[in-house]
Every structure is written in structure tokens, then in C-alpha cells.
Amino acid sequence: MTVSLEQLRRCHFAVDLGAARTRVFVKGAGLVVDQPSVAAVNTRTGGLIAVGEFAEQMTGRTPSYIRVVRPVSGGTVVDIEMAQRMLRQLLGDKTRRALRRNLRLRAAACTPHDADPLATRATIETLVGLGARRVELVDTLIAAAVGCGLPVERPEATMIMVCGAAATQVAVLSLGSIVTAVRVPVGGEAVDHAIVQHLRHEHALVLPSQSVRPLQVALRGNGLTPHGPASAEIHGRDVVTGLPRSVRVNTAAVREAIQTPLTAVLDGIGRVLRDCPPDLVADLADRGIMMVGGSALLPGFDQMLRQATGMPVHIAERPELCAAEGLGAMLEGRIEPLLLNPLAA
């Protein structure tokens, strides 16, 4: 792990800053924030108008003087000041006052695997701006594995795939550490973009931003598998006339359009398995892959992975909350480390 469990137990709150959603876990109170990582700003005054769900509803519907921004991209803070303002509003006055009673306020945060020093520094500065005197960083892969109940501390292989909005992280864990891992810059947003481009080129239709995610309209039923519905009706705006229009889309063509980004994820799984020791690969043949993250709920994604790899594929019970729940479990001391007693001389 990035830090010891003893250091994490001293933390008072934990933050999972994702490209899609921000989650905050407070020790003793549980998950207090689970909102989209979005803020709406008045460009004339610089004032913050809304954050979270309300700000996300404003996307594509605001006048020119209101700008909807996302201060987090790919798990990395790209606008520190806006991220701090967004977090202050999401936490609320009551929670912030309760946290500031701790004179030595400590925080924990998730960071993507192999995050560069600038991204790490941006996460630390964001939480320091909230009053944290010390910030502990935990790899998102470790936090998500703990949150979904994988035995990460045991000497056996577990494979986890964190399906985020901007990237997918795949890793094999053993003895509480990452044996091998890869980060693929393809996530749910890439799948959304592939569908939007397909509808634009094939049907001259522009989709509203709110209609793309979570893709239930175009991929309802069995989703990515051929057993799903043959067609689906989509409502959007005509590219040429600008008028509202409805078209019936062949879902087989949609499945073909999103194969390119999903193939990159399969290549990442292959790279991880090739770099993994043979003994651990033998363990994975029985245990398979655990999928977590919001994009793991893409209909039929698990079935496609199962067919492509020949391995068992499981989706966590609440995949979108695994990283935050894992941080909370480590903060509250619910995870016991594996004790290795040295042999007597």
C-alpha cells in the first residue's frame, strides 16, 4: 500500500475525487458526500452558483454568462481552486465545522495508479486548502479492492479492474501490494463519445449530453451482447436543420461502434496477465476478474469480457462506491494487516 494502515487510522476523513463523481467519507459518520464533480460559475462575478447534481443538470442549458466546469479530469485535479470551492459546498457548513475541531486534521485521498508528481501535488494542495494538516495517498486500485471485499492482504492473486469515466485501471494484487498494473486511457466517456460520433455520422443526429450516459436508451436489455434488442428509438437534434428528430437505430451497429474503445481495455488485461508470474495467473483462472467503478455497470460489458478472456468476471455489489468504502474501512480500522513473524535465528 502507499501508506501503512496505522497512518490511515489516524485520518479523520477521506476523499475520492473522480472525473464523474466526488465522494467523501468521514470517520464515524460514513459516506456524507456522493455528488457529480461539477460546478456552475457566474463568469461575470466569479461566484459559485451550484455544485453536484444541480450543476450537472445545467450542462448544455445555461446562458452565456454561466459556465459549467469539471475541476477533476481522469482522477486528477486540473483546477485546484475550483475543486476546493466545490468540496466546501458539497461538505456543507456543519460537516466542515465538525472537521475543523481537530487541530491536527488528517485526510486520505485516492490517486490513480502511477499518477505523476504534479497530479499527486494537486490532490494534496486541494485537501490542504480544506484545512488538512497532513494528507495520506492511497492507490485507487488498493482502495477499490478493499472496498469490494477482496482478500488483498493474503498471499494469493486477486485481479481488479477499476472502470472509471476517463480511464480503466487493471491490476493483479497480492500481499497487500500491486504485482503488476496498467492504466488504459479509455473509460465510460470514450464509449459515450463513440456512440455520439456513430449517431452523428450515420444518422445526422446530435444527442443531448444528458441522453448519452448511462447508455440505457441505446443499449437496454442485454446491452453489448447480440441477445439484446434489435433496434432502439433515439431522440435528438438534426445536424442539418437543427430541428428535433427521432430515429430508430440498429443496436448491432452501435455495438460495433463501441468495440474500438473496449478492445483497448482487453489489450490492457492481456498486458497485465503477460507480466504476471505464472503461479498468480493460475490463481486467477479460478477467481477471475472483479469489476468496480461506475462504468462497470455498462450493460453486457462483463459478458463481453467473459467471452474474450475465458475467465470468470464478477461485478461488485455497489461498484461505484468501492473506492470510497475501501478508504472508509481503512480509516475505521476494519482491515487487519497480515503479520509476518521473522524466523528466529
PDB file of N, CA, C and O in Angstrom, residues 151-221:
ATOM      1  N   PRO A 151      -9.535 -10.280  -0.775  1.00  0.00           N
ATOM      2  CA  PRO A 151      -8.533 -10.559   0.270  1.00  0.00           C
ATOM      3  C   PRO A 151      -7.151 -10.054  -0.140  1.00  0.00           C
ATOM      4  O   PRO A 151      -6.239 -10.836  -0.428  1.00  0.00           O
ATOM      5  N   VAL A 152      -6.983  -8.744  -0.175  1.00  0.00           N
ATOM      6  CA  VAL A 152      -5.752  -8.160  -0.707  1.00  0.00           C
ATOM      7  C   VAL A 152      -4.531  -8.461   0.156  1.00  0.00           C
ATOM      8  O   VAL A 152      -3.403  -8.432  -0.330  1.00  0.00           O
ATOM      9  N   GLU A 153      -4.726  -8.743   1.453  1.00  0.00           N
ATOM     10  CA  GLU A 153      -3.586  -8.953   2.335  1.00  0.00           C
ATOM     11  C   GLU A 153      -3.069 -10.394   2.304  1.00  0.00           C
ATOM     12  O   GLU A 153      -2.043 -10.698   2.905  1.00  0.00           O
ATOM     13  N   ARG A 154      -3.744 -11.293   1.628  1.00  0.00           N
ATOM     14  CA  ARG A 154      -3.338 -12.697   1.618  1.00  0.00           C
ATOM     15  C   ARG A 154      -2.343 -12.982   0.491  1.00  0.00           C
ATOM     16  O   ARG A 154      -2.310 -12.272  -0.514  1.00  0.00           O
ATOM     17  N   PRO A 155      -1.556 -14.050   0.640  1.00  0.00           N
ATOM     18  CA  PRO A 155      -0.578 -14.405  -0.408  1.00  0.00           C
ATOM     19  C   PRO A 155      -1.235 -15.156  -1.559  1.00  0.00           C
ATOM     20  O   PRO A 155      -0.850 -16.285  -1.897  1.00  0.00           O
ATOM     21  N   GLU A 156      -2.233 -14.553  -2.164  1.00  0.00           N
ATOM     22  CA  GLU A 156      -2.923 -15.148  -3.295  1.00  0.00           C
ATOM     23  C   GLU A 156      -3.328 -14.044  -4.249  1.00  0.00           C
ATOM     24  O   GLU A 156      -3.509 -12.890  -3.842  1.00  0.00           O
ATOM     25  N   ALA A 157      -3.480 -14.394  -5.519  1.00  0.00           N
ATOM     26  CA  ALA A 157      -3.724 -13.381  -6.539  1.00  0.00           C
ATOM     27  C   ALA A 157      -5.188 -12.971  -6.571  1.00  0.00           C
ATOM     28  O   ALA A 157      -6.085 -13.805  -6.475  1.00  0.00           O
ATOM     29  N   THR A 158      -5.415 -11.692  -6.698  1.00  0.00           N
ATOM     30  CA  THR A 158      -6.739 -11.146  -6.978  1.00  0.00           C
ATOM     31  C   THR A 158      -6.576 -10.124  -8.090  1.00  0.00           C
ATOM     32  O   THR A 158      -5.624  -9.346  -8.104  1.00  0.00           O
ATOM     33  N   MET A 159      -7.489 -10.145  -9.044  1.00  0.00           N
ATOM     34  CA  MET A 159      -7.425  -9.229 -10.186  1.00  0.00           C
ATOM     35  C   MET A 159      -8.599  -8.275 -10.117  1.00  0.00           C
ATOM     36  O   MET A 159      -9.743  -8.697  -9.958  1.00  0.00           O
ATOM     37  N   ILE A 160      -8.313  -6.997 -10.225  1.00  0.00           N
ATOM     38  CA  ILE A 160      -9.352  -5.985 -10.130  1.00  0.00           C
ATOM     39  C   ILE A 160      -9.270  -5.059 -11.336  1.00  0.00           C
ATOM     40  O   ILE A 160      -8.177  -4.774 -11.845  1.00  0.00           O
ATOM     41  N   MET A 161     -10.418  -4.612 -11.804  1.00  0.00           N
ATOM     42  CA  MET A 161     -10.495  -3.674 -12.912  1.00  0.00           C
ATOM     43  C   MET A 161     -11.371  -2.506 -12.488  1.00  0.00           C
ATOM     44  O   MET A 161     -12.568  -2.676 -12.232  1.00  0.00           O
ATOM     45  N   VAL A 162     -10.763  -1.338 -12.363  1.00  0.00           N
ATOM     46  CA  VAL A 162     -11.475  -0.124 -11.973  1.00  0.00           C
ATOM     47  C   VAL A 162     -11.900   0.595 -13.254  1.00  0.00           C
ATOM     48  O   VAL A 162     -11.064   1.152 -13.975  1.00  0.00           O
ATOM     49  N   CYS A 163     -13.193   0.577 -13.543  1.00  0.00           N
ATOM     50  CA  CYS A 163     -13.731   1.157 -14.779  1.00  0.00           C
ATOM     51  C   CYS A 163     -14.208   2.576 -14.473  1.00  0.00           C
ATOM     52  O   CYS A 163     -15.324   2.764 -13.972  1.00  0.00           O
ATOM     53  N   GLY A 164     -13.385   3.552 -14.742  1.00  0.00           N
ATOM     54  CA  GLY A 164     -13.733   4.939 -14.458  1.00  0.00           C
ATOM     55  C   GLY A 164     -14.316   5.630 -15.667  1.00  0.00           C
ATOM     56  O   GLY A 164     -14.490   5.046 -16.735  1.00  0.00           O
ATOM     57  N   ALA A 165     -14.606   6.918 -15.495  1.00  0.00           N
ATOM     58  CA  ALA A 165     -15.184   7.693 -16.590  1.00  0.00           C
ATOM     59  C   ALA A 165     -14.142   8.025 -17.651  1.00  0.00           C
ATOM     60  O   ALA A 165     -14.446   8.019 -18.844  1.00  0.00           O
ATOM     61  N   ALA A 166     -12.900   8.305 -17.233  1.00  0.00           N
ATOM     62  CA  ALA A 166     -11.869   8.731 -18.171  1.00  0.00           C
ATOM     63  C   ALA A 166     -10.805   7.678 -18.424  1.00  0.00           C
ATOM     64  O   ALA A 166     -10.071   7.774 -19.408  1.00  0.00           O
ATOM     65  N   ALA A 167     -10.686   6.682 -17.549  1.00  0.00           N
ATOM     66  CA  ALA A 167      -9.635   5.677 -17.703  1.00  0.00           C
ATOM     67  C   ALA A 167     -10.064   4.376 -17.034  1.00  0.00           C
ATOM     68  O   ALA A 167     -10.948   4.362 -16.174  1.00  0.00           O
ATOM     69  N   THR A 168      -9.413   3.300 -17.450  1.00  0.00           N
ATOM     70  CA  THR A 168      -9.636   1.974 -16.858  1.00  0.00           C
ATOM     71  C   THR A 168      -8.308   1.474 -16.314  1.00  0.00           C
ATOM     72  O   THR A 168      -7.298   1.477 -17.025  1.00  0.00           O
ATOM     73  N   GLN A 169      -8.313   1.061 -15.050  1.00  0.00           N
ATOM     74  CA  GLN A 169      -7.111   0.550 -14.412  1.00  0.00           C
ATOM     75  C   GLN A 169      -7.285  -0.936 -14.119  1.00  0.00           C
ATOM     76  O   GLN A 169      -8.302  -1.336 -13.559  1.00  0.00           O
ATOM     77  N   VAL A 170      -6.294  -1.732 -14.509  1.00  0.00           N
ATOM     78  CA  VAL A 170      -6.334  -3.174 -14.307  1.00  0.00           C
ATOM     79  C   VAL A 170      -5.090  -3.569 -13.525  1.00  0.00           C
ATOM     80  O   VAL A 170      -3.988  -3.095 -13.823  1.00  0.00           O
ATOM     81  N   ALA A 171      -5.249  -4.427 -12.508  1.00  0.00           N
ATOM     82  CA  ALA A 171      -4.106  -4.809 -11.680  1.00  0.00           C
ATOM     83  C   ALA A 171      -4.303  -6.191 -11.092  1.00  0.00           C
ATOM     84  O   ALA A 171      -5.426  -6.674 -10.922  1.00  0.00           O
ATOM     85  N   VAL A 172      -3.178  -6.828 -10.792  1.00  0.00           N
ATOM     86  CA  VAL A 172      -3.144  -8.062 -10.011  1.00  0.00           C
ATOM     87  C   VAL A 172      -2.518  -7.723  -8.660  1.00  0.00           C
ATOM     88  O   VAL A 172      -1.437  -7.123  -8.603  1.00  0.00           O
ATOM     89  N   LEU A 173      -3.219  -8.082  -7.575  1.00  0.00           N
ATOM     90  CA  LEU A 173      -2.776  -7.761  -6.225  1.00  0.00           C
ATOM     91  C   LEU A 173      -2.416  -9.027  -5.474  1.00  0.00           C
ATOM     92  O   LEU A 173      -3.014 -10.087  -5.687  1.00  0.00           O
ATOM     93  N   SER A 174      -1.452  -8.902  -4.578  1.00  0.00           N
ATOM     94  CA  SER A 174      -1.082  -9.999  -3.688  1.00  0.00           C
ATOM     95  C   SER A 174      -0.295  -9.426  -2.518  1.00  0.00           C
ATOM     96  O   SER A 174       0.517  -8.505  -2.697  1.00  0.00           O
ATOM     97  N   LEU A 175      -0.558  -9.929  -1.317  1.00  0.00           N
ATOM     98  CA  LEU A 175       0.134  -9.480  -0.098  1.00  0.00           C
ATOM     99  C   LEU A 175       0.006  -7.970   0.103  1.00  0.00           C
ATOM    100  O   LEU A 175       0.945  -7.302   0.524  1.00  0.00           O
ATOM    101  N   GLY A 176      -1.165  -7.437  -0.217  1.00  0.00           N
ATOM    102  CA  GLY A 176      -1.426  -6.025   0.024  1.00  0.00           C
ATOM    103  C   GLY A 176      -0.722  -5.070  -0.898  1.00  0.00           C
ATOM    104  O   GLY A 176      -0.710  -3.867  -0.645  1.00  0.00           O
ATOM    105  N   SER A 177      -0.120  -5.579  -1.982  1.00  0.00           N
ATOM    106  CA  SER A 177       0.611  -4.718  -2.912  1.00  0.00           C
ATOM    107  C   SER A 177       0.205  -5.036  -4.342  1.00  0.00           C
ATOM    108  O   SER A 177      -0.381  -6.081  -4.626  1.00  0.00           O
ATOM    109  N   ILE A 178       0.553  -4.132  -5.232  1.00  0.00           N
ATOM    110  CA  ILE A 178       0.271  -4.311  -6.652  1.00  0.00           C
ATOM    111  C   ILE A 178       1.429  -5.069  -7.286  1.00  0.00           C
ATOM    112  O   ILE A 178       2.568  -4.611  -7.265  1.00  0.00           O
ATOM    113  N   VAL A 179       1.131  -6.247  -7.832  1.00  0.00           N
ATOM    114  CA  VAL A 179       2.160  -7.042  -8.501  1.00  0.00           C
ATOM    115  C   VAL A 179       2.438  -6.479  -9.884  1.00  0.00           C
ATOM    116  O   VAL A 179       3.582  -6.246 -10.273  1.00  0.00           O
ATOM    117  N   THR A 180       1.399  -6.266 -10.642  1.00  0.00           N
ATOM    118  CA  THR A 180       1.519  -5.648 -11.964  1.00  0.00           C
ATOM    119  C   THR A 180       0.220  -4.924 -12.272  1.00  0.00           C
ATOM    120  O   THR A 180      -0.857  -5.356 -11.847  1.00  0.00           O
ATOM    121  N   ALA A 181       0.328  -3.813 -12.973  1.00  0.00           N
ATOM    122  CA  ALA A 181      -0.858  -3.000 -13.254  1.00  0.00           C
ATOM    123  C   ALA A 181      -0.646  -2.213 -14.529  1.00  0.00           C
ATOM    124  O   ALA A 181       0.482  -1.977 -14.969  1.00  0.00           O
ATOM    125  N   VAL A 182      -1.767  -1.815 -15.122  1.00  0.00           N
ATOM    126  CA  VAL A 182      -1.732  -0.984 -16.321  1.00  0.00           C
ATOM    127  C   VAL A 182      -2.914  -0.034 -16.266  1.00  0.00           C
ATOM    128  O   VAL A 182      -3.974  -0.372 -15.738  1.00  0.00           O
ATOM    129  N   ARG A 183      -2.702   1.171 -16.791  1.00  0.00           N
ATOM    130  CA  ARG A 183      -3.758   2.176 -16.851  1.00  0.00           C
ATOM    131  C   ARG A 183      -4.052   2.477 -18.311  1.00  0.00           C
ATOM    132  O   ARG A 183      -3.190   2.956 -19.042  1.00  0.00           O
ATOM    133  N   VAL A 184      -5.281   2.182 -18.742  1.00  0.00           N
ATOM    134  CA  VAL A 184      -5.694   2.385 -20.129  1.00  0.00           C
ATOM    135  C   VAL A 184      -6.513   3.674 -20.194  1.00  0.00           C
ATOM    136  O   VAL A 184      -7.496   3.810 -19.463  1.00  0.00           O
ATOM    137  N   PRO A 185      -6.132   4.628 -21.041  1.00  0.00           N
ATOM    138  CA  PRO A 185      -6.862   5.908 -21.102  1.00  0.00           C
ATOM    139  C   PRO A 185      -8.196   5.793 -21.838  1.00  0.00           C
ATOM    140  O   PRO A 185      -8.516   6.591 -22.714  1.00  0.00           O
ATOM    141  N   VAL A 186      -8.959   4.800 -21.479  1.00  0.00           N
ATOM    142  CA  VAL A 186     -10.280   4.571 -22.087  1.00  0.00           C
ATOM    143  C   VAL A 186     -11.250   4.268 -20.962  1.00  0.00           C
ATOM    144  O   VAL A 186     -10.991   3.390 -20.130  1.00  0.00           O
ATOM    145  N   GLY A 187     -12.358   5.004 -20.908  1.00  0.00           N
ATOM    146  CA  GLY A 187     -13.362   4.770 -19.880  1.00  0.00           C
ATOM    147  C   GLY A 187     -14.758   4.946 -20.431  1.00  0.00           C
ATOM    148  O   GLY A 187     -14.993   4.882 -21.645  1.00  0.00           O
ATOM    149  N   GLY A 188     -15.695   5.191 -19.543  1.00  0.00           N
ATOM    150  CA  GLY A 188     -17.077   5.355 -19.955  1.00  0.00           C
ATOM    151  C   GLY A 188     -17.282   6.521 -20.900  1.00  0.00           C
ATOM    152  O   GLY A 188     -18.135   6.464 -21.794  1.00  0.00           O
ATOM    153  N   GLU A 189     -16.496   7.593 -20.733  1.00  0.00           N
ATOM    154  CA  GLU A 189     -16.637   8.753 -21.613  1.00  0.00           C
ATOM    155  C   GLU A 189     -16.246   8.418 -23.051  1.00  0.00           C
ATOM    156  O   GLU A 189     -16.844   8.936 -24.007  1.00  0.00           O
ATOM    157  N   ALA A 190     -15.236   7.544 -23.225  1.00  0.00           N
ATOM    158  CA  ALA A 190     -14.828   7.139 -24.571  1.00  0.00           C
ATOM    159  C   ALA A 190     -15.922   6.334 -25.254  1.00  0.00           C
ATOM    160  O   ALA A 190     -16.153   6.470 -26.465  1.00  0.00           O
ATOM    161  N   VAL A 191     -16.621   5.496 -24.488  1.00  0.00           N
ATOM    162  CA  VAL A 191     -17.737   4.724 -25.038  1.00  0.00           C
ATOM    163  C   VAL A 191     -18.874   5.668 -25.426  1.00  0.00           C
ATOM    164  O   VAL A 191     -19.483   5.536 -26.498  1.00  0.00           O
ATOM    165  N   ASP A 192     -19.164   6.634 -24.562  1.00  0.00           N
ATOM    166  CA  ASP A 192     -20.196   7.628 -24.881  1.00  0.00           C
ATOM    167  C   ASP A 192     -19.850   8.380 -26.167  1.00  0.00           C
ATOM    168  O   ASP A 192     -20.701   8.590 -27.036  1.00  0.00           O
ATOM    169  N   HIS A 193     -18.583   8.786 -26.277  1.00  0.00           N
ATOM    170  CA  HIS A 193     -18.147   9.547 -27.446  1.00  0.00           C
ATOM    171  C   HIS A 193     -18.284   8.716 -28.719  1.00  0.00           C
ATOM    172  O   HIS A 193     -18.672   9.246 -29.779  1.00  0.00           O
ATOM    173  N   ALA A 194     -17.976   7.416 -28.627  1.00  0.00           N
ATOM    174  CA  ALA A 194     -18.089   6.549 -29.801  1.00  0.00           C
ATOM    175  C   ALA A 194     -19.542   6.456 -30.271  1.00  0.00           C
ATOM    176  O   ALA A 194     -19.819   6.458 -31.484  1.00  0.00           O
ATOM    177  N   ILE A 195     -20.475   6.389 -29.334  1.00  0.00           N
ATOM    178  CA  ILE A 195     -21.896   6.324 -29.702  1.00  0.00           C
ATOM    179  C   ILE A 195     -22.358   7.650 -30.309  1.00  0.00           C
ATOM    180  O   ILE A 195     -23.082   7.679 -31.308  1.00  0.00           O
ATOM    181  N   VAL A 196     -21.926   8.768 -29.714  1.00  0.00           N
ATOM    182  CA  VAL A 196     -22.303  10.086 -30.233  1.00  0.00           C
ATOM    183  C   VAL A 196     -21.803  10.264 -31.663  1.00  0.00           C
ATOM    184  O   VAL A 196     -22.535  10.739 -32.549  1.00  0.00           O
ATOM    185  N   GLN A 197     -20.549   9.874 -31.913  1.00  0.00           N
ATOM    186  CA  GLN A 197     -19.988  10.009 -33.258  1.00  0.00           C
ATOM    187  C   GLN A 197     -20.698   9.107 -34.257  1.00  0.00           C
ATOM    188  O   GLN A 197     -20.926   9.488 -35.414  1.00  0.00           O
ATOM    189  N   HIS A 198     -21.058   7.892 -33.819  1.00  0.00           N
ATOM    190  CA  HIS A 198     -21.776   6.975 -34.711  1.00  0.00           C
ATOM    191  C   HIS A 198     -23.127   7.564 -35.128  1.00  0.00           C
ATOM    192  O   HIS A 198     -23.479   7.551 -36.317  1.00  0.00           O
ATOM    193  N   LEU A 199     -23.867   8.088 -34.172  1.00  0.00           N
ATOM    194  CA  LEU A 199     -25.182   8.659 -34.484  1.00  0.00           C
ATOM    195  C   LEU A 199     -25.052   9.912 -35.356  1.00  0.00           C
ATOM    196  O   LEU A 199     -25.904  10.175 -36.214  1.00  0.00           O
ATOM    197  N   ARG A 200     -23.995  10.666 -35.158  1.00  0.00           N
ATOM    198  CA  ARG A 200     -23.798  11.883 -35.954  1.00  0.00           C
ATOM    199  C   ARG A 200     -23.469  11.541 -37.407  1.00  0.00           C
ATOM    200  O   ARG A 200     -23.988  12.156 -38.345  1.00  0.00           O
ATOM    201  N   HIS A 201     -22.589  10.543 -37.601  1.00  0.00           N
ATOM    202  CA  HIS A 201     -22.152  10.215 -38.953  1.00  0.00           C
ATOM    203  C   HIS A 201     -23.183   9.382 -39.715  1.00  0.00           C
ATOM    204  O   HIS A 201     -23.369   9.570 -40.922  1.00  0.00           O
ATOM    205  N   GLU A 202     -23.830   8.452 -39.031  1.00  0.00           N
ATOM    206  CA  GLU A 202     -24.740   7.536 -39.714  1.00  0.00           C
ATOM    207  C   GLU A 202     -26.165   8.069 -39.822  1.00  0.00           C
ATOM    208  O   GLU A 202     -26.889   7.736 -40.748  1.00  0.00           O
ATOM    209  N   HIS A 203     -26.579   8.883 -38.834  1.00  0.00           N
ATOM    210  CA  HIS A 203     -27.972   9.338 -38.814  1.00  0.00           C
ATOM    211  C   HIS A 203     -28.105  10.858 -38.787  1.00  0.00           C
ATOM    212  O   HIS A 203     -29.236  11.361 -38.687  1.00  0.00           O
ATOM    213  N   ALA A 204     -26.987  11.592 -38.845  1.00  0.00           N
ATOM    214  CA  ALA A 204     -27.015  13.069 -38.798  1.00  0.00           C
ATOM    215  C   ALA A 204     -27.815  13.558 -37.596  1.00  0.00           C
ATOM    216  O   ALA A 204     -28.627  14.487 -37.698  1.00  0.00           O
ATOM    217  N   LEU A 205     -27.576  12.920 -36.450  1.00  0.00           N
ATOM    218  CA  LEU A 205     -28.325  13.228 -35.234  1.00  0.00           C
ATOM    219  C   LEU A 205     -27.361  13.614 -34.122  1.00  0.00           C
ATOM    220  O   LEU A 205     -26.344  12.951 -33.915  1.00  0.00           O
ATOM    221  N   VAL A 206     -27.674  14.698 -33.431  1.00  0.00           N
ATOM    222  CA  VAL A 206     -26.875  15.132 -32.281  1.00  0.00           C
ATOM    223  C   VAL A 206     -27.658  14.812 -31.020  1.00  0.00           C
ATOM    224  O   VAL A 206     -28.802  15.230 -30.863  1.00  0.00           O
ATOM    225  N   LEU A 207     -27.008  14.078 -30.107  1.00  0.00           N
ATOM    226  CA  LEU A 207     -27.668  13.699 -28.855  1.00  0.00           C
ATOM    227  C   LEU A 207     -27.480  14.769 -27.800  1.00  0.00           C
ATOM    228  O   LEU A 207     -26.389  15.350 -27.687  1.00  0.00           O
ATOM    229  N   PRO A 208     -28.487  15.045 -26.980  1.00  0.00           N
ATOM    230  CA  PRO A 208     -28.283  15.892 -25.801  1.00  0.00           C
ATOM    231  C   PRO A 208     -27.290  15.215 -24.856  1.00  0.00           C
ATOM    232  O   PRO A 208     -27.239  13.980 -24.765  1.00  0.00           O
ATOM    233  N   SER A 209     -26.489  16.018 -24.153  1.00  0.00           N
ATOM    234  CA  SER A 209     -25.459  15.446 -23.275  1.00  0.00           C
ATOM    235  C   SER A 209     -26.051  14.554 -22.203  1.00  0.00           C
ATOM    236  O   SER A 209     -25.450  13.566 -21.787  1.00  0.00           O
ATOM    237  N   GLN A 210     -27.255  14.877 -21.724  1.00  0.00           N
ATOM    238  CA  GLN A 210     -27.851  14.089 -20.652  1.00  0.00           C
ATOM    239  C   GLN A 210     -28.397  12.747 -21.145  1.00  0.00           C
ATOM    240  O   GLN A 210     -28.737  11.902 -20.344  1.00  0.00           O
ATOM    241  N   SER A 211     -28.507  12.567 -22.472  1.00  0.00           N
ATOM    242  CA  SER A 211     -29.099  11.340 -23.003  1.00  0.00           C
ATOM    243  C   SER A 211     -28.066  10.252 -23.260  1.00  0.00           C
ATOM    244  O   SER A 211     -28.424   9.121 -23.541  1.00  0.00           O
ATOM    245  N   VAL A 212     -26.780  10.589 -23.182  1.00  0.00           N
ATOM    246  CA  VAL A 212     -25.754   9.607 -23.507  1.00  0.00           C
ATOM    247  C   VAL A 212     -25.506   8.653 -22.351  1.00  0.00           C
ATOM    248  O   VAL A 212     -25.516   7.439 -22.498  1.00  0.00           O
ATOM    249  N   ARG A 213     -25.269   9.171 -21.194  1.00  0.00           N
ATOM    250  CA  ARG A 213     -24.998   8.350 -20.019  1.00  0.00           C
ATOM    251  C   ARG A 213     -26.289   8.148 -19.264  1.00  0.00           C
ATOM    252  O   ARG A 213     -27.058   9.072 -19.102  1.00  0.00           O
ATOM    253  N   PRO A 214     -26.609   6.947 -18.796  1.00  0.00           N
ATOM    254  CA  PRO A 214     -25.757   5.759 -18.773  1.00  0.00           C
ATOM    255  C   PRO A 214     -25.988   4.794 -19.920  1.00  0.00           C
ATOM    256  O   PRO A 214     -25.841   3.579 -19.761  1.00  0.00           O
ATOM    257  N   LEU A 215     -26.360   5.260 -21.073  1.00  0.00           N
ATOM    258  CA  LEU A 215     -26.482   4.445 -22.285  1.00  0.00           C
ATOM    259  C   LEU A 215     -27.624   3.440 -22.229  1.00  0.00           C
ATOM    260  O   LEU A 215     -27.666   2.512 -23.012  1.00  0.00           O
ATOM    261  N   GLN A 216     -28.522   3.618 -21.307  1.00  0.00           N
ATOM    262  CA  GLN A 216     -29.626   2.666 -21.219  1.00  0.00           C
ATOM    263  C   GLN A 216     -30.568   2.787 -22.418  1.00  0.00           C
ATOM    264  O   GLN A 216     -31.239   1.830 -22.782  1.00  0.00           O
ATOM    265  N   VAL A 217     -30.622   3.963 -23.045  1.00  0.00           N
ATOM    266  CA  VAL A 217     -31.536   4.149 -24.174  1.00  0.00           C
ATOM    267  C   VAL A 217     -31.078   3.319 -25.370  1.00  0.00           C
ATOM    268  O   VAL A 217     -31.861   2.601 -25.992  1.00  0.00           O
ATOM    269  N   ALA A 218     -29.774   3.427 -25.678  1.00  0.00           N
ATOM    270  CA  ALA A 218     -29.268   2.736 -26.860  1.00  0.00           C
ATOM    271  C   ALA A 218     -28.936   1.280 -26.603  1.00  0.00           C
ATOM    272  O   ALA A 218     -28.893   0.486 -27.528  1.00  0.00           O
ATOM    273  N   LEU A 219     -28.678   0.926 -25.351  1.00  0.00           N
ATOM    274  CA  LEU A 219     -28.203  -0.430 -25.047  1.00  0.00           C
ATOM    275  C   LEU A 219     -29.009  -1.058 -23.929  1.00  0.00           C
ATOM    276  O   LEU A 219     -28.445  -1.642 -23.001  1.00  0.00           O
ATOM    277  N   ARG A 220     -30.296  -0.943 -23.970  1.00  0.00           N
ATOM    278  CA  ARG A 220     -31.097  -1.562 -22.919  1.00  0.00           C
ATOM    279  C   ARG A 220     -31.133  -3.084 -23.117  1.00  0.00           C
ATOM    280  O   ARG A 220     -30.718  -3.609 -24.133  1.00  0.00           O
ATOM    281  N   GLY A 221     -31.643  -3.803 -22.144  1.00  0.00           N
ATOM    282  CA  GLY A 221     -31.664  -5.266 -22.218  1.00  0.00           C
ATOM    283  C   GLY A 221     -30.295  -5.836 -21.932  1.00  0.00           C
ATOM    284  O   GLY A 221     -29.649  -5.495 -20.948  1.00  0.00           O
TER     285      GLY A 221
END
